[in-house]
Amino acid sequence: MGRMTTRKGSEGGLFRDACFTSGSPPQEGLPTLHLLGVGKVGKAFLRCLPQRSYRLLCVTDSKASLYERGGLDPLWVLREKAEGKSLKGIAGSWEIETETAVSRVEADCVVDCTATDLDDPGRALRRTLSILESGRAVVLGAKDSLLADTGALLEPRFRGRLGIHALLGGTGWNLMEELDELRASCAEIVAVPNATTTLLVQSIEEGLDFEEATRRAGEEGLLEHDPAQDLEGKDAALKLSIVARAVFGSEVDFDAISRPSAGELDPGMLRGRRERGFTTRLVCRAKPGGTLHLGYEEIPLDSNLAIPWRNVAYGYRLRRGELRLHLGNGVGPAATAQALLEDLDRLFGRGNAHGPPPPPKRGS
């Protein structure tokens, strides 16, 4: 695999003065991608990408970018990363701000696998809006853009070029396709959006102690860097905030959301419930104009919410009583990467004749 070689210098030289050593012409006709973030999900995405017909123009992390106009080999990038290198340490990389790289590469679609930044979500929002306003597409794995301004990103003019399927555990397309109906008729959201807590509950019910169950969740790639984000409902609350804003259109005070403590996962209580024919899930609830609430609830084993840990559930109770249930299996790095690819296939009309049309050409 050839790689880009450059002279260190001003950012203006990037992508104009680069000398390419691959010797292969660009793969004409294939949608082009720019991957942001090479963490667990980003690596899983690179691992799956060769099975799909896309051309990877650029990979960017917080420090640097790798670019190849003929298309980067995803597996080559993975091999370089496997040696413990950051992109900055790979020969031919370019130290450049993420926003500058995104604007200059001009790939058909940006795949955002960066870590969610709650300290400055506005930065991700500005980047995402800039991409969409330019006529390009964005597939989101990170939550910060939508947390900053859900309504702006879900405007009808953007929906055919915005992917949130993976962000909501493989249910994002269901929400996008039914959004207008749900906005008109949804009376309550009830969801089990966090697979980590479900795995912990199931593991403890099966006889593991809390430490063993936590270790299992880590081995499955589910735990956040700070496990308390999962156990105390922070990750679930972020997702509930997004869907509540999307459906009800109201502002959400994240700090006011009622959340549980990790101490509520008492092994004796969990096993006792199971012996009585019940189980426990971290259930999220929201109503129009009301507060958002999360809690570890006792539910029957035959409940729609008693899903296995490899799934998430988002339920939308309509005013006429019907429960519209969206089930997803985009759990863990590998499954999240597959959900990102499903987003891409839908956006570009590949493998799903009923999906939205391909993103319009820039300038159209």
mmCIF file of N, CA and C in Angstrom, residues 31 33 45 48-49 51-54 109 111 139 160 163 165 173 337-359:
data_model
loop_
_atom_site.group_PDB
_atom_site.id
_atom_site.type_symbol
_atom_site.label_atom_id
_atom_site.label_comp_id
_atom_site.label_asym_id
_atom_site.label_seq_id
_atom_site.Cartn_x
_atom_site.Cartn_y
_atom_site.Cartn_z
ATOM 1 N N PRO A 31 -18.541 5.955 -3.831
ATOM 2 C CA PRO A 31 -18.688 7.027 -2.852
ATOM 3 C C PRO A 31 -17.425 7.135 -1.996
ATOM 4 N N LEU A 33 -15.220 8.394 1.401
ATOM 5 C CA LEU A 33 -15.433 8.509 2.834
ATOM 6 C C LEU A 33 -14.255 9.190 3.515
ATOM 7 N N PHE A 45 -14.722 -0.326 12.260
ATOM 8 C CA PHE A 45 -15.216 0.153 10.968
ATOM 9 C C PHE A 45 -14.188 -0.103 9.873
ATOM 10 N N CYS A 48 -14.175 -3.713 8.788
ATOM 11 C CA CYS A 48 -15.320 -4.150 7.976
ATOM 12 C C CYS A 48 -15.362 -3.507 6.592
ATOM 13 N N LEU A 49 -14.712 -2.365 6.443
ATOM 14 C CA LEU A 49 -14.877 -1.556 5.237
ATOM 15 C C LEU A 49 -14.470 -2.258 3.943
ATOM 16 N N GLN A 51 -15.126 -4.986 2.836
ATOM 17 C CA GLN A 51 -16.219 -5.806 2.319
ATOM 18 C C GLN A 51 -17.261 -4.974 1.577
ATOM 19 N N ARG A 52 -17.125 -3.647 1.610
ATOM 20 C CA ARG A 52 -18.092 -2.755 0.988
ATOM 21 C C ARG A 52 -17.433 -1.964 -0.134
ATOM 22 N N SER A 53 -18.251 -1.424 -1.017
ATOM 23 C CA SER A 53 -17.741 -0.680 -2.170
ATOM 24 C C SER A 53 -17.734 0.821 -1.880
ATOM 25 N N TYR A 54 -16.731 1.229 -1.118
ATOM 26 C CA TYR A 54 -16.512 2.643 -0.827
ATOM 27 C C TYR A 54 -15.022 2.930 -0.949
ATOM 28 N N CYS A 109 -19.003 11.559 2.149
ATOM 29 C CA CYS A 109 -19.591 11.331 3.467
ATOM 30 C C CYS A 109 -18.506 11.306 4.531
ATOM 31 N N VAL A 111 -17.685 9.997 8.273
ATOM 32 C CA VAL A 111 -18.109 9.014 9.263
ATOM 33 C C VAL A 111 -17.477 9.415 10.595
ATOM 34 N N VAL A 139 -22.437 10.486 8.787
ATOM 35 C CA VAL A 139 -22.909 9.350 9.570
ATOM 36 C C VAL A 139 -22.313 9.495 10.962
ATOM 37 N N GLY A 160 -32.074 13.214 4.491
ATOM 38 C CA GLY A 160 -31.586 12.277 3.485
ATOM 39 C C GLY A 160 -30.078 12.188 3.430
ATOM 40 N N GLY A 163 -26.992 10.271 8.965
ATOM 41 C CA GLY A 163 -27.167 8.921 9.501
ATOM 42 C C GLY A 163 -27.011 8.898 11.012
ATOM 43 N N HIS A 165 -28.248 5.939 12.670
ATOM 44 C CA HIS A 165 -28.627 4.552 12.927
ATOM 45 C C HIS A 165 -27.755 3.945 14.024
ATOM 46 N N TRP A 173 -32.553 4.601 11.901
ATOM 47 C CA TRP A 173 -33.344 4.749 10.676
ATOM 48 C C TRP A 173 -34.819 4.606 10.951
ATOM 49 N N ALA A 337 -20.023 -0.723 14.236
ATOM 50 C CA ALA A 337 -19.428 -0.504 12.915
ATOM 51 C C ALA A 337 -20.351 -1.004 11.813
ATOM 52 N N GLN A 338 -20.986 -2.155 12.025
ATOM 53 C CA GLN A 338 -21.925 -2.660 11.035
ATOM 54 C C GLN A 338 -23.112 -1.717 10.872
ATOM 55 N N ALA A 339 -23.572 -1.136 11.990
ATOM 56 C CA ALA A 339 -24.675 -0.182 11.906
ATOM 57 C C ALA A 339 -24.262 1.074 11.149
ATOM 58 N N LEU A 340 -23.018 1.500 11.304
ATOM 59 C CA LEU A 340 -22.509 2.639 10.532
ATOM 60 C C LEU A 340 -22.530 2.318 9.038
ATOM 61 N N LEU A 341 -22.136 1.099 8.693
ATOM 62 C CA LEU A 341 -22.133 0.694 7.290
ATOM 63 C C LEU A 341 -23.567 0.587 6.745
ATOM 64 N N GLU A 342 -24.501 0.140 7.587
ATOM 65 C CA GLU A 342 -25.900 0.115 7.167
ATOM 66 C C GLU A 342 -26.401 1.531 6.896
ATOM 67 N N ASP A 343 -25.956 2.464 7.743
ATOM 68 C CA ASP A 343 -26.281 3.872 7.501
ATOM 69 C C ASP A 343 -25.770 4.309 6.134
ATOM 70 N N LEU A 344 -24.523 3.987 5.837
ATOM 71 C CA LEU A 344 -23.938 4.365 4.550
ATOM 72 C C LEU A 344 -24.710 3.737 3.392
ATOM 73 N N ASP A 345 -25.020 2.451 3.513
ATOM 74 C CA ASP A 345 -25.730 1.766 2.429
ATOM 75 C C ASP A 345 -27.092 2.398 2.180
ATOM 76 N N ARG A 346 -27.765 2.801 3.253
ATOM 77 C CA ARG A 346 -29.062 3.467 3.098
ATOM 78 C C ARG A 346 -28.886 4.832 2.442
ATOM 79 N N LEU A 347 -27.940 5.604 2.926
ATOM 80 C CA LEU A 347 -27.735 6.955 2.403
ATOM 81 C C LEU A 347 -27.393 6.948 0.923
ATOM 82 N N PHE A 348 -26.623 5.940 0.512
ATOM 83 C CA PHE A 348 -26.190 5.893 -0.883
ATOM 84 C C PHE A 348 -27.007 4.902 -1.710
ATOM 85 N N GLY A 349 -28.160 4.468 -1.169
ATOM 86 C CA GLY A 349 -29.066 3.619 -1.934
ATOM 87 C C GLY A 349 -28.491 2.284 -2.306
ATOM 88 N N ARG A 350 -27.664 1.725 -1.426
ATOM 89 C CA ARG A 350 -27.023 0.437 -1.717
ATOM 90 C C ARG A 350 -27.633 -0.661 -0.868
ATOM 91 N N GLY A 351 -28.187 -1.676 -1.526
ATOM 92 C CA GLY A 351 -28.696 -2.839 -0.814
ATOM 93 C C GLY A 351 -30.041 -2.620 -0.145
ATOM 94 N N ASN A 352 -30.688 -1.468 -0.390
ATOM 95 C CA ASN A 352 -32.005 -1.238 0.188
ATOM 96 C C ASN A 352 -32.780 -0.306 -0.724
ATOM 97 N N ALA A 353 -33.649 -0.895 -1.490
ATOM 98 C CA ALA A 353 -34.362 -0.102 -2.493
ATOM 99 C C ALA A 353 -35.322 0.893 -1.878
ATOM 100 N N HIS A 354 -35.662 0.685 -0.580
ATOM 101 C CA HIS A 354 -36.636 1.560 0.059
ATOM 102 C C HIS A 354 -35.978 2.658 0.867
ATOM 103 N N GLY A 355 -34.649 2.682 0.875
ATOM 104 C CA GLY A 355 -33.960 3.716 1.638
ATOM 105 C C GLY A 355 -34.046 5.057 0.942
ATOM 106 N N PRO A 356 -33.566 6.116 1.581
ATOM 107 C CA PRO A 356 -33.593 7.441 0.995
ATOM 108 C C PRO A 356 -32.701 7.505 -0.235
ATOM 109 N N PRO A 357 -32.885 8.472 -1.092
ATOM 110 C CA PRO A 357 -32.049 8.595 -2.279
ATOM 111 C C PRO A 357 -30.636 8.967 -1.903
ATOM 112 N N PRO A 358 -29.681 8.741 -2.801
ATOM 113 C CA PRO A 358 -28.304 9.123 -2.521
ATOM 114 C C PRO A 358 -28.205 10.617 -2.252
ATOM 115 N N PRO A 359 -27.202 11.031 -1.471
ATOM 116 C CA PRO A 359 -27.022 12.464 -1.233
ATOM 117 C C PRO A 359 -26.848 13.213 -2.543
#
